[in-house]
GROMACS .gro file of C-alpha atoms in nm:
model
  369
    1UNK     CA    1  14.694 -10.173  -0.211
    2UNK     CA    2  14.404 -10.357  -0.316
    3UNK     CA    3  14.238 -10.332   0.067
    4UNK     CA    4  14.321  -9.935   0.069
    5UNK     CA    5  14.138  -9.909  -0.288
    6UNK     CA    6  13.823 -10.108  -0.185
    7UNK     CA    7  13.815  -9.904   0.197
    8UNK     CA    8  13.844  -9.565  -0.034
    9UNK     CA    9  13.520  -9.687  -0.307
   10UNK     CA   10  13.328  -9.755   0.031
   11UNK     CA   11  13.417  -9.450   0.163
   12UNK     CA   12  13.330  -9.230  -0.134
   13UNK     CA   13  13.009  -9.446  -0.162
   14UNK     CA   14  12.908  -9.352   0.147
   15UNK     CA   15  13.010  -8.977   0.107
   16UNK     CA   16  12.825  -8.967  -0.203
   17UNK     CA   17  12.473  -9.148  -0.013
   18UNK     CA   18  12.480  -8.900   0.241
   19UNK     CA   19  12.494  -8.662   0.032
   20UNK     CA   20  12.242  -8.791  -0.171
   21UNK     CA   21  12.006  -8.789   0.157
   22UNK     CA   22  12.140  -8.444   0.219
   23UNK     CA   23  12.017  -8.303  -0.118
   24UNK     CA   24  11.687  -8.505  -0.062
   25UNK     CA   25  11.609  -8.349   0.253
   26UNK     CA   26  11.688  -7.991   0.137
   27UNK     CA   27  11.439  -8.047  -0.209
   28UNK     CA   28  11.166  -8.161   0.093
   29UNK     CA   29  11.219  -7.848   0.278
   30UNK     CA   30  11.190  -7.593  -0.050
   31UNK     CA   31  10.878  -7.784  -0.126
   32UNK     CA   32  10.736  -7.791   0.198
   33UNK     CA   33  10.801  -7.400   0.254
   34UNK     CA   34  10.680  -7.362  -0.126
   35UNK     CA   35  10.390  -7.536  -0.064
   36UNK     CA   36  10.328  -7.313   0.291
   37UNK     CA   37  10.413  -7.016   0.113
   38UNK     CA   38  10.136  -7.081  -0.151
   39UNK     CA   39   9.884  -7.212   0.156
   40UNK     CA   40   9.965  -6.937   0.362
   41UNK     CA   41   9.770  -6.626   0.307
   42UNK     CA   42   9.924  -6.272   0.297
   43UNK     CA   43   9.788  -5.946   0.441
   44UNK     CA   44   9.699  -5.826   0.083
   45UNK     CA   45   9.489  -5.867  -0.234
   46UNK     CA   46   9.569  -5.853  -0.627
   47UNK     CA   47   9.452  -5.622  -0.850
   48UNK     CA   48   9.433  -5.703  -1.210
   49UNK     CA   49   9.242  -5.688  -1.549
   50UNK     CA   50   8.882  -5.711  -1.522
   51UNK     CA   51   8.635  -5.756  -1.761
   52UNK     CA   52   8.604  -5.534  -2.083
   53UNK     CA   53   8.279  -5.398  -2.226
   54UNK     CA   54   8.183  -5.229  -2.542
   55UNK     CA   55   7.935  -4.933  -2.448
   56UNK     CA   56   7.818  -4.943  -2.815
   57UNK     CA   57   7.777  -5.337  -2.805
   58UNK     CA   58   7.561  -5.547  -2.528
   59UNK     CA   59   7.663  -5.732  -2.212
   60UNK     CA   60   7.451  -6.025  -2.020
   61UNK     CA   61   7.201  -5.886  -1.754
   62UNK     CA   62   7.050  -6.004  -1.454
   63UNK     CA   63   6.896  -6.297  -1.602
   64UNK     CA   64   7.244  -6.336  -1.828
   65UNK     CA   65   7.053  -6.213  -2.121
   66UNK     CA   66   7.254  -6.030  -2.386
   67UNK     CA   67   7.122  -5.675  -2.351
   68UNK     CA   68   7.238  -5.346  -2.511
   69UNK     CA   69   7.461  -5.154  -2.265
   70UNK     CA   70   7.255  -4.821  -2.397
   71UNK     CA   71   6.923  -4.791  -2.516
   72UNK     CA   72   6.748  -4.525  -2.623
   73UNK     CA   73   6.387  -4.458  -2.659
   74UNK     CA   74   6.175  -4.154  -2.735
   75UNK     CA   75   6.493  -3.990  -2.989
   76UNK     CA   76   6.635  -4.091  -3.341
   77UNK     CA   77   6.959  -4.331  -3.283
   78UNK     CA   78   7.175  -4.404  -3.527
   79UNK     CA   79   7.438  -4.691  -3.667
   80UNK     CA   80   7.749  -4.685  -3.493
   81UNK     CA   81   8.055  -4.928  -3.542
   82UNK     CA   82   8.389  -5.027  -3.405
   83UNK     CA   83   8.400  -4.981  -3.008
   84UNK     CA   84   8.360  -4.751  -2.712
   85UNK     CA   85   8.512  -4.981  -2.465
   86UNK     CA   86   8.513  -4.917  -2.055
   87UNK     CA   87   8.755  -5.090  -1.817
   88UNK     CA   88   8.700  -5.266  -1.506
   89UNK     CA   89   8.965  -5.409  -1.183
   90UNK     CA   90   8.862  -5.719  -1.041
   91UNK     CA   91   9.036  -5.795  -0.682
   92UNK     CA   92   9.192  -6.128  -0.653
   93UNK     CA   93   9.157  -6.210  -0.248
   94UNK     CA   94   8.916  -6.083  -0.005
   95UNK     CA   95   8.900  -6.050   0.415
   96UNK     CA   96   8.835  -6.380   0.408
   97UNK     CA   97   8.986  -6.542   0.178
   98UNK     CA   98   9.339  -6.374   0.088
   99UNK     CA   99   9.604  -6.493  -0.191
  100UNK     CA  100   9.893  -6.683  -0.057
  101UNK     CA  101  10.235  -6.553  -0.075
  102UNK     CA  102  10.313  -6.728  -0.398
  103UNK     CA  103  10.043  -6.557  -0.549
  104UNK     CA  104  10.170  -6.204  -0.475
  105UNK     CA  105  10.527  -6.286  -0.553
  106UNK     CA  106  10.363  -6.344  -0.877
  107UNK     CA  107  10.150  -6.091  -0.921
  108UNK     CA  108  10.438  -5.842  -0.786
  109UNK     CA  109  10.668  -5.958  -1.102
  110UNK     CA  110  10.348  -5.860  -1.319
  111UNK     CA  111  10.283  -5.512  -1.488
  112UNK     CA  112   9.933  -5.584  -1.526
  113UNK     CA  113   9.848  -5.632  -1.160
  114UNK     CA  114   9.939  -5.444  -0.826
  115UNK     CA  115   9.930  -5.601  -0.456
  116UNK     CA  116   9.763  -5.355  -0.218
  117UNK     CA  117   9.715  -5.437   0.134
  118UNK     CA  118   9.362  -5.588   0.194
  119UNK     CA  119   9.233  -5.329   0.467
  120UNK     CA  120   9.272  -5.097   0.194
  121UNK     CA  121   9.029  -5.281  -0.064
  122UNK     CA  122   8.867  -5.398   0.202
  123UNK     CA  123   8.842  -5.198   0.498
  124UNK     CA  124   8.753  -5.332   0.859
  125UNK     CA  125   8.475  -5.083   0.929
  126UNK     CA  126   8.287  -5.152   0.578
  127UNK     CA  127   8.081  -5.475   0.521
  128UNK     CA  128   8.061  -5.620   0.288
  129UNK     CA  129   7.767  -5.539   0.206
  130UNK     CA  130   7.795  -5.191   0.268
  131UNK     CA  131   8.067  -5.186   0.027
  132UNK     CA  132   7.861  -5.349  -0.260
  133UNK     CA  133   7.575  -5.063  -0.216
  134UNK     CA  134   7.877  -4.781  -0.182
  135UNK     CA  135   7.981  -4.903  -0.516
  136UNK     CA  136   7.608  -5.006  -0.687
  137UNK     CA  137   7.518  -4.637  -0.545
  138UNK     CA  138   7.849  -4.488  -0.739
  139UNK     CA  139   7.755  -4.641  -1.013
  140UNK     CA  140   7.406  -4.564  -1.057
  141UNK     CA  141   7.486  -4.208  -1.008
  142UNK     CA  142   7.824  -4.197  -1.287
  143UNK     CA  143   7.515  -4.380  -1.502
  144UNK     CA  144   7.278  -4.084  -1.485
  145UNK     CA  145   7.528  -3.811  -1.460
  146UNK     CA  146   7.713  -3.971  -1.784
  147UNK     CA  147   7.327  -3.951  -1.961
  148UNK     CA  148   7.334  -3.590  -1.855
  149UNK     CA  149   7.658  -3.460  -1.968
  150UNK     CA  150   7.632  -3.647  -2.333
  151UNK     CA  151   7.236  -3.438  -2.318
  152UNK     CA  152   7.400  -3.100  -2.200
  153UNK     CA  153   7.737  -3.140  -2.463
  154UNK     CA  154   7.434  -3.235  -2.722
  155UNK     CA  155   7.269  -2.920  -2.582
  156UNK     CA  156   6.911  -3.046  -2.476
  157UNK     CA  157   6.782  -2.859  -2.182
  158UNK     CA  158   6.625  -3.084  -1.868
  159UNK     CA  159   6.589  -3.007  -1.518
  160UNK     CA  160   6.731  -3.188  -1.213
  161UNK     CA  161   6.774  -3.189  -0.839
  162UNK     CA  162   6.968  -3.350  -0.577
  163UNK     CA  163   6.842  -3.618  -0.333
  164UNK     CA  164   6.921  -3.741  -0.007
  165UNK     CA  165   7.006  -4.114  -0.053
  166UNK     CA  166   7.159  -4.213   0.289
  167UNK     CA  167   7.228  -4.023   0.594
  168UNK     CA  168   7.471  -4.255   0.813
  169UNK     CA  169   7.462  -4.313   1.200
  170UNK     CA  170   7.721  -4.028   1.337
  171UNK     CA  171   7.679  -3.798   1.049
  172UNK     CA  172   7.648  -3.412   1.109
  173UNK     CA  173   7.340  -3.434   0.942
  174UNK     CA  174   7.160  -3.735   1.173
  175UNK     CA  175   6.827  -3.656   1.277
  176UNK     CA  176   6.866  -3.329   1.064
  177UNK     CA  177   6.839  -3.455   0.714
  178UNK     CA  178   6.628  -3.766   0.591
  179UNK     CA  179   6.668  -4.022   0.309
  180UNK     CA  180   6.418  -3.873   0.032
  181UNK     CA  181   6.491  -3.516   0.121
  182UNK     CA  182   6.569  -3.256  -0.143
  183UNK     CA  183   6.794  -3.048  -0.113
  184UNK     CA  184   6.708  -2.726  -0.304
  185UNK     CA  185   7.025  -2.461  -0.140
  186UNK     CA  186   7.322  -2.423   0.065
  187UNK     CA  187   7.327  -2.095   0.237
  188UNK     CA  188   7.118  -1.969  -0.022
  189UNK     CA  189   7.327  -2.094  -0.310
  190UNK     CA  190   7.092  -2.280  -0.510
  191UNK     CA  191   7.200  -2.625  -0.597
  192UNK     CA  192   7.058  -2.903  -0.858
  193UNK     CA  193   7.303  -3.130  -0.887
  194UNK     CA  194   7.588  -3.308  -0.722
  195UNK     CA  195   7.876  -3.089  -0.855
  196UNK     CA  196   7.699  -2.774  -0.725
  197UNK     CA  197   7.651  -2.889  -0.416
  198UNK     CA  198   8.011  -2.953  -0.340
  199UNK     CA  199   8.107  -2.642  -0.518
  200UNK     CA  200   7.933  -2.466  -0.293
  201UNK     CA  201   8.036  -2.643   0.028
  202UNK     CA  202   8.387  -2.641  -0.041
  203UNK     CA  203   8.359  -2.231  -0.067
  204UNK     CA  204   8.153  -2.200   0.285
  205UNK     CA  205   8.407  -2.443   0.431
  206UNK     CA  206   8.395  -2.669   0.756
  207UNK     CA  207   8.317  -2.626   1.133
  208UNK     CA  208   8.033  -2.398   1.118
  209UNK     CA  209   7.654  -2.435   1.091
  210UNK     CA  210   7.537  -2.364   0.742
  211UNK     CA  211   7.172  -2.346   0.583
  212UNK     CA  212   7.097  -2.622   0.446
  213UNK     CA  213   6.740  -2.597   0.204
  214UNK     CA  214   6.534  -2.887   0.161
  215UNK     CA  215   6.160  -3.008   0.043
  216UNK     CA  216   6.035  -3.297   0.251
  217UNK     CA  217   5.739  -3.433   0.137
  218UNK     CA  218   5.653  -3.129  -0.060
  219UNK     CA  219   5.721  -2.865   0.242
  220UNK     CA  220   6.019  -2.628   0.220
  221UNK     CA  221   6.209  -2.637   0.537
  222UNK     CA  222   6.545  -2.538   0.658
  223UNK     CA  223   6.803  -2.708   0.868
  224UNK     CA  224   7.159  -2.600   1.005
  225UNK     CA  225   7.445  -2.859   0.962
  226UNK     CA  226   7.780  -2.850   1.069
  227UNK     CA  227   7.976  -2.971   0.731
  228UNK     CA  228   8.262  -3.147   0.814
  229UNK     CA  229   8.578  -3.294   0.608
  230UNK     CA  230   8.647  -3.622   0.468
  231UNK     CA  231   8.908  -3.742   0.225
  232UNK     CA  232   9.041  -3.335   0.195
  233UNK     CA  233   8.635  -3.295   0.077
  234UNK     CA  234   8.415  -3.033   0.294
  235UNK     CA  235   8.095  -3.261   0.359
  236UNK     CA  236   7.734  -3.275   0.528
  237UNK     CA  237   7.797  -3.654   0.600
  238UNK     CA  238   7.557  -3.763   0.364
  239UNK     CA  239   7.513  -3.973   0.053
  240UNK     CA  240   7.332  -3.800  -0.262
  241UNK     CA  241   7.196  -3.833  -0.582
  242UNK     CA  242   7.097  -3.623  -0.892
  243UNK     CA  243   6.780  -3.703  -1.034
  244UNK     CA  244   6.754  -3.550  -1.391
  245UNK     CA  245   6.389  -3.509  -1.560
  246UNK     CA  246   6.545  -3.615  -1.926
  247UNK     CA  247   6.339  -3.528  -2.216
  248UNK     CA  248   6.330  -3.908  -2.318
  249UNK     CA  249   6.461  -4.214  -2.210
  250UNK     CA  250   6.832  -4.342  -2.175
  251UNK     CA  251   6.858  -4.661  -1.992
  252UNK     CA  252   7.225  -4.782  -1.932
  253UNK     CA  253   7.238  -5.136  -1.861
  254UNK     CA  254   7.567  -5.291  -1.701
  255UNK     CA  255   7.463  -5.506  -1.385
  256UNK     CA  256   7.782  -5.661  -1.255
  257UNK     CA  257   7.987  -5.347  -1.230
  258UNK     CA  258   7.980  -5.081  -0.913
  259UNK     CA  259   8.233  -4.798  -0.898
  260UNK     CA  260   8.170  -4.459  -1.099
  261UNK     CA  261   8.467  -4.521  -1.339
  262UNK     CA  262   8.237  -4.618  -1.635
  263UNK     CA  263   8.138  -4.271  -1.671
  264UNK     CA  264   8.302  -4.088  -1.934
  265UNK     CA  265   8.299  -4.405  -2.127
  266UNK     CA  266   7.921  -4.408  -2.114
  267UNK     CA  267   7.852  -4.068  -2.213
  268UNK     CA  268   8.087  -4.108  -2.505
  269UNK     CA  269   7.860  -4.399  -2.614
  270UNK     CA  270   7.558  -4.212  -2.553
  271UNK     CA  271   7.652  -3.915  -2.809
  272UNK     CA  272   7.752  -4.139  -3.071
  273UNK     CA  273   7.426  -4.348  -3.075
  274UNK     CA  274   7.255  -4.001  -3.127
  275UNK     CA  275   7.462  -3.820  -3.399
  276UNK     CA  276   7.552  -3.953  -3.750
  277UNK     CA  277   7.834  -4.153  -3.815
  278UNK     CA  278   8.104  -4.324  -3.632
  279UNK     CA  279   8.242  -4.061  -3.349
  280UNK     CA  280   8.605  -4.295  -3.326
  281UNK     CA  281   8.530  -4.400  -3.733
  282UNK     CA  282   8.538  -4.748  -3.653
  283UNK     CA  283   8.823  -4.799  -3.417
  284UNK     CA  284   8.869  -5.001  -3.147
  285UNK     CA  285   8.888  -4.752  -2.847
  286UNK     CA  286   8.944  -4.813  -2.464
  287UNK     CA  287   8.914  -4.533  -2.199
  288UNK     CA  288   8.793  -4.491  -1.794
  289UNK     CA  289   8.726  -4.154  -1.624
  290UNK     CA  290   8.471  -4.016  -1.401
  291UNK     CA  291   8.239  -3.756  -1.526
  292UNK     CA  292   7.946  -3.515  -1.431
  293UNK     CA  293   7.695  -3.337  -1.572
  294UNK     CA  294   7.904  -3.019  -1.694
  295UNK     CA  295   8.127  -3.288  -1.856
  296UNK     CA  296   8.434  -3.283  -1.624
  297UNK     CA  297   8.633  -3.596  -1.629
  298UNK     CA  298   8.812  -3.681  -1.317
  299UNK     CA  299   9.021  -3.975  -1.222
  300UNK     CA  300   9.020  -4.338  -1.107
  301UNK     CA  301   9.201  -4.649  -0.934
  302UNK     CA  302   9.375  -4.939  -1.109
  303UNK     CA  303   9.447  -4.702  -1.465
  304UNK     CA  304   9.759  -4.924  -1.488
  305UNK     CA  305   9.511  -5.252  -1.495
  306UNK     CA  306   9.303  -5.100  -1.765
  307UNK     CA  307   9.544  -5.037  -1.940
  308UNK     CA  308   9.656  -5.387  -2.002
  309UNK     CA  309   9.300  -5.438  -1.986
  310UNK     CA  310   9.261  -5.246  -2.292
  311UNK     CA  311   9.540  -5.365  -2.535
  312UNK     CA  312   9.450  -5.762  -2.460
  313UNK     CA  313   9.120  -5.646  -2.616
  314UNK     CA  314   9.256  -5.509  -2.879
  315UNK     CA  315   9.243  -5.170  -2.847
  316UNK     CA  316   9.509  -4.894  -2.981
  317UNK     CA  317   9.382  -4.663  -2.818
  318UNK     CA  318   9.341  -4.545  -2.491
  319UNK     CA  319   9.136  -4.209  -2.300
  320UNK     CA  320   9.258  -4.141  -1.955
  321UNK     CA  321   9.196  -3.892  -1.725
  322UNK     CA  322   9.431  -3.617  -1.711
  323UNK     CA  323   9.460  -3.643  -1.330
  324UNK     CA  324   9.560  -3.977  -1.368
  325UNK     CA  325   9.837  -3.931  -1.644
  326UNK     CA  326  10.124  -3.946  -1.336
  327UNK     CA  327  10.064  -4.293  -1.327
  328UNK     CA  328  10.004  -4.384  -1.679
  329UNK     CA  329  10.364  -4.271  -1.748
  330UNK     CA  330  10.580  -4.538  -1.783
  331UNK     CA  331  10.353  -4.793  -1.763
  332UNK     CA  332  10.170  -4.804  -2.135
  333UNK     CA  333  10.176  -5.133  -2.279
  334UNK     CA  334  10.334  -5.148  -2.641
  335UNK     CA  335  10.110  -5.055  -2.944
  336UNK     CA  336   9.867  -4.807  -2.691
  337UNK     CA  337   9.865  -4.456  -2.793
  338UNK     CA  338   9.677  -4.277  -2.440
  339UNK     CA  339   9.505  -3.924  -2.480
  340UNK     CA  340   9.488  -3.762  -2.160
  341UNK     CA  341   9.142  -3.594  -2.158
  342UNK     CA  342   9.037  -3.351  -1.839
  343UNK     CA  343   8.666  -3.268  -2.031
  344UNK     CA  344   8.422  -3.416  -2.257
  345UNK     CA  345   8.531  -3.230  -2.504
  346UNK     CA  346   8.888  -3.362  -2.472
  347UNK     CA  347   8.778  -3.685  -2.544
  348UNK     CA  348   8.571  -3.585  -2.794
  349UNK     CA  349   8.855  -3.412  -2.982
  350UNK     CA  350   9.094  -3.703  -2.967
  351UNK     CA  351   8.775  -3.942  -3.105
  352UNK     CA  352   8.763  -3.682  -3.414
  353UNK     CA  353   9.165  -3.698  -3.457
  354UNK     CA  354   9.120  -4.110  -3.454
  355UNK     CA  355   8.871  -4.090  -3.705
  356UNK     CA  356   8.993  -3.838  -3.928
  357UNK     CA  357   9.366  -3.974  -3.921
  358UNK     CA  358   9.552  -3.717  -3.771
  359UNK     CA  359   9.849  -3.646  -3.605
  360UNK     CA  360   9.765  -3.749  -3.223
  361UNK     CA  361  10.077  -3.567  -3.150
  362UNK     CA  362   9.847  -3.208  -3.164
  363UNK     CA  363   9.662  -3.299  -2.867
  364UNK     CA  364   9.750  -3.383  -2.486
  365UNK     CA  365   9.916  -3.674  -2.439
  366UNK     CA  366  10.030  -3.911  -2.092
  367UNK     CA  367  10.452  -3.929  -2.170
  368UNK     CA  368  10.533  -4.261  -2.252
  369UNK     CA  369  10.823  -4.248  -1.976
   0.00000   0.00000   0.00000
């Protein structure tokens, strides 16, 4: 008896080492292929919160000097309080360098990010470069056209006119149209500014030759283009901007932000710098939306970022587009009340019903689910 009990305590002593070795080797493996999975990079990049800045407050420039993102010169500007905040996305992952798998597993289990794949942030035929003046140009232009809808809603009178900025290599409009060319008409439809322009294309349509009206160095001339269309958009192939003759100076300064988004945000900033009193009565209010000159607000990528964006601020309350409201639904943080605005004048209104205490419930709304 006593030789079977010692061969079975050997026996179960080995048993239990090789399983020990077994377990062992199978915690290696999940580390190793944890460890790959977080080395290994994935075909996509992470979207997520960027940073948050008060319109009515300043922001570091160029030379990381704290500088008021509006100033106004030449007009009476008044105390304001509380905020007037706009959103940004920052991308997590580039070309280059994209986030491992463990990073989008992550960032997948998240609400406040979204994994896209990285040609579409970043796509193969852009540089890198040519992406950072796409978005420096969008933003330049959402800067001016935000200075010239809070002027026209304030109803100060200015002229404008629309510029050639860049006319790219295989555009219907090479060799026609050059950068610093005005363009004064389309078909004889005067145009002087952005939104007429397009209005006026997307009635004529694509495929055939249309008048095009331009100064170039102070001559009036006239050239036929072919528009063409791009992104559902009827086109000349070329990149524009409005330059507005303001009746005194508004200088927006936000340097390390490109992308048009900051828009609506802006020209809510710039009305209540020039009219008494606190537009939002001293709230804490986040919002994003294009917006041009007559005041339209249109929509934007990552709302469901900036909206996380805005409530770890500390914002209650939230102005998005109404174009974007289908994917604002079921995806507002807790405590965030979100207007949907489609004008100026939307957003103006819910500022007013913030202020004044009323019942948000008597203005447009993004559902909650």
């Amino acid at each position: 008896m006593a030789l079977f009990t010692d061969e079975s305590s050997e026996m179960g002593g080995s048993t239990r080492r090789r399983g020990g070795r077994k377990g062992w080797i199978v915690l290696a493996v999940a580390l190793v292929a944890g460890v790959s999975l977080g080395i290994v990079p994935s075909p996509y990049v992470i979207e997520q919160p960027g940073p948050v800045f008060n319109t009515l407050g300043t922001a570091p420039n160029a030379d990381d000097v704290e500088t008021p993102l509006i100033q106004i010169d030449g007009e009476p500007v008044y105390p304001t309080k509380g905020t007037l905040d706009l959103l940004t996305v920052s991308l997590f992952g580039n070309q280059e360098n994209r986030p491992g798998w463990l990073a989008v597993a992550a960032a997948w289990l998240d609400p406040s990010k979204a994994v896209i794949p990285v040609d579409q942030a970043f796509p193969a035929n852009v540089t890198t470069e040519q992406r950072d003046t796409q978005n420096q140009t969008a933003m330049v232009n959402s800067q001016q056209d935000a200075i010239a809808a809070a002027l026209t809603n304030l109803d100060y009178e200015y002229p404008s006119t629309v510029t050639v900025a860049d006319v790219p290599d295989g555009s219907p409009a090479a060799e026609l149209l050059v950068v610093g060319d005005v363009v004064t008409s389309v078909d004889g439809t005067t145009v002087g500014n952005i939104t007429e322009l397009r209005a006026a294309l997307q009635v004529l349509g694509a495929d055939a030759p249309v008048s095009v009206g331009i100064i170039r160095d102070g001559v009036a001339l006239t050239e036929s283009v072919t528009p063409i269309v791009n992104a559902g958009n009827v086109v000349l192939g070329i990149s524009v901007t409005t330059n507005y003759e303001f009746p005194f100076t508004v200088k927006l300064e936000l340097d390390r932000v490109g992308g048009p988004s900051a828009g609506m945000m802006f020209a809510l900033g710039i009305i209540d710098k020039l009219t008494p009193g606190e537009l939002q009565g001293g709230a804490r209010v986040a919002g994003t939306g294009t917006i041009d000159q007559t005041g339209a607000v249109g929509p934007i990528g990552g709302i469901q970022q900036k909206l996380y964006g805005a409530t770890d601020a500390g914002a209650s309350w939230f102005l998005a587009p109404a174009d974007n409201c289908d994917e604002v639904t079921g995806h507002i943080p807790d405590g965030l009340t979100v207007f949907s605005v489609a004008t100026l004048d939307d957003a103006l209104a819910a500022l007013d019903v913030i202020r004044t205490g009323g019942d948000p419930e008597s203005l447009p709304s993004c559902p909650t689910k």
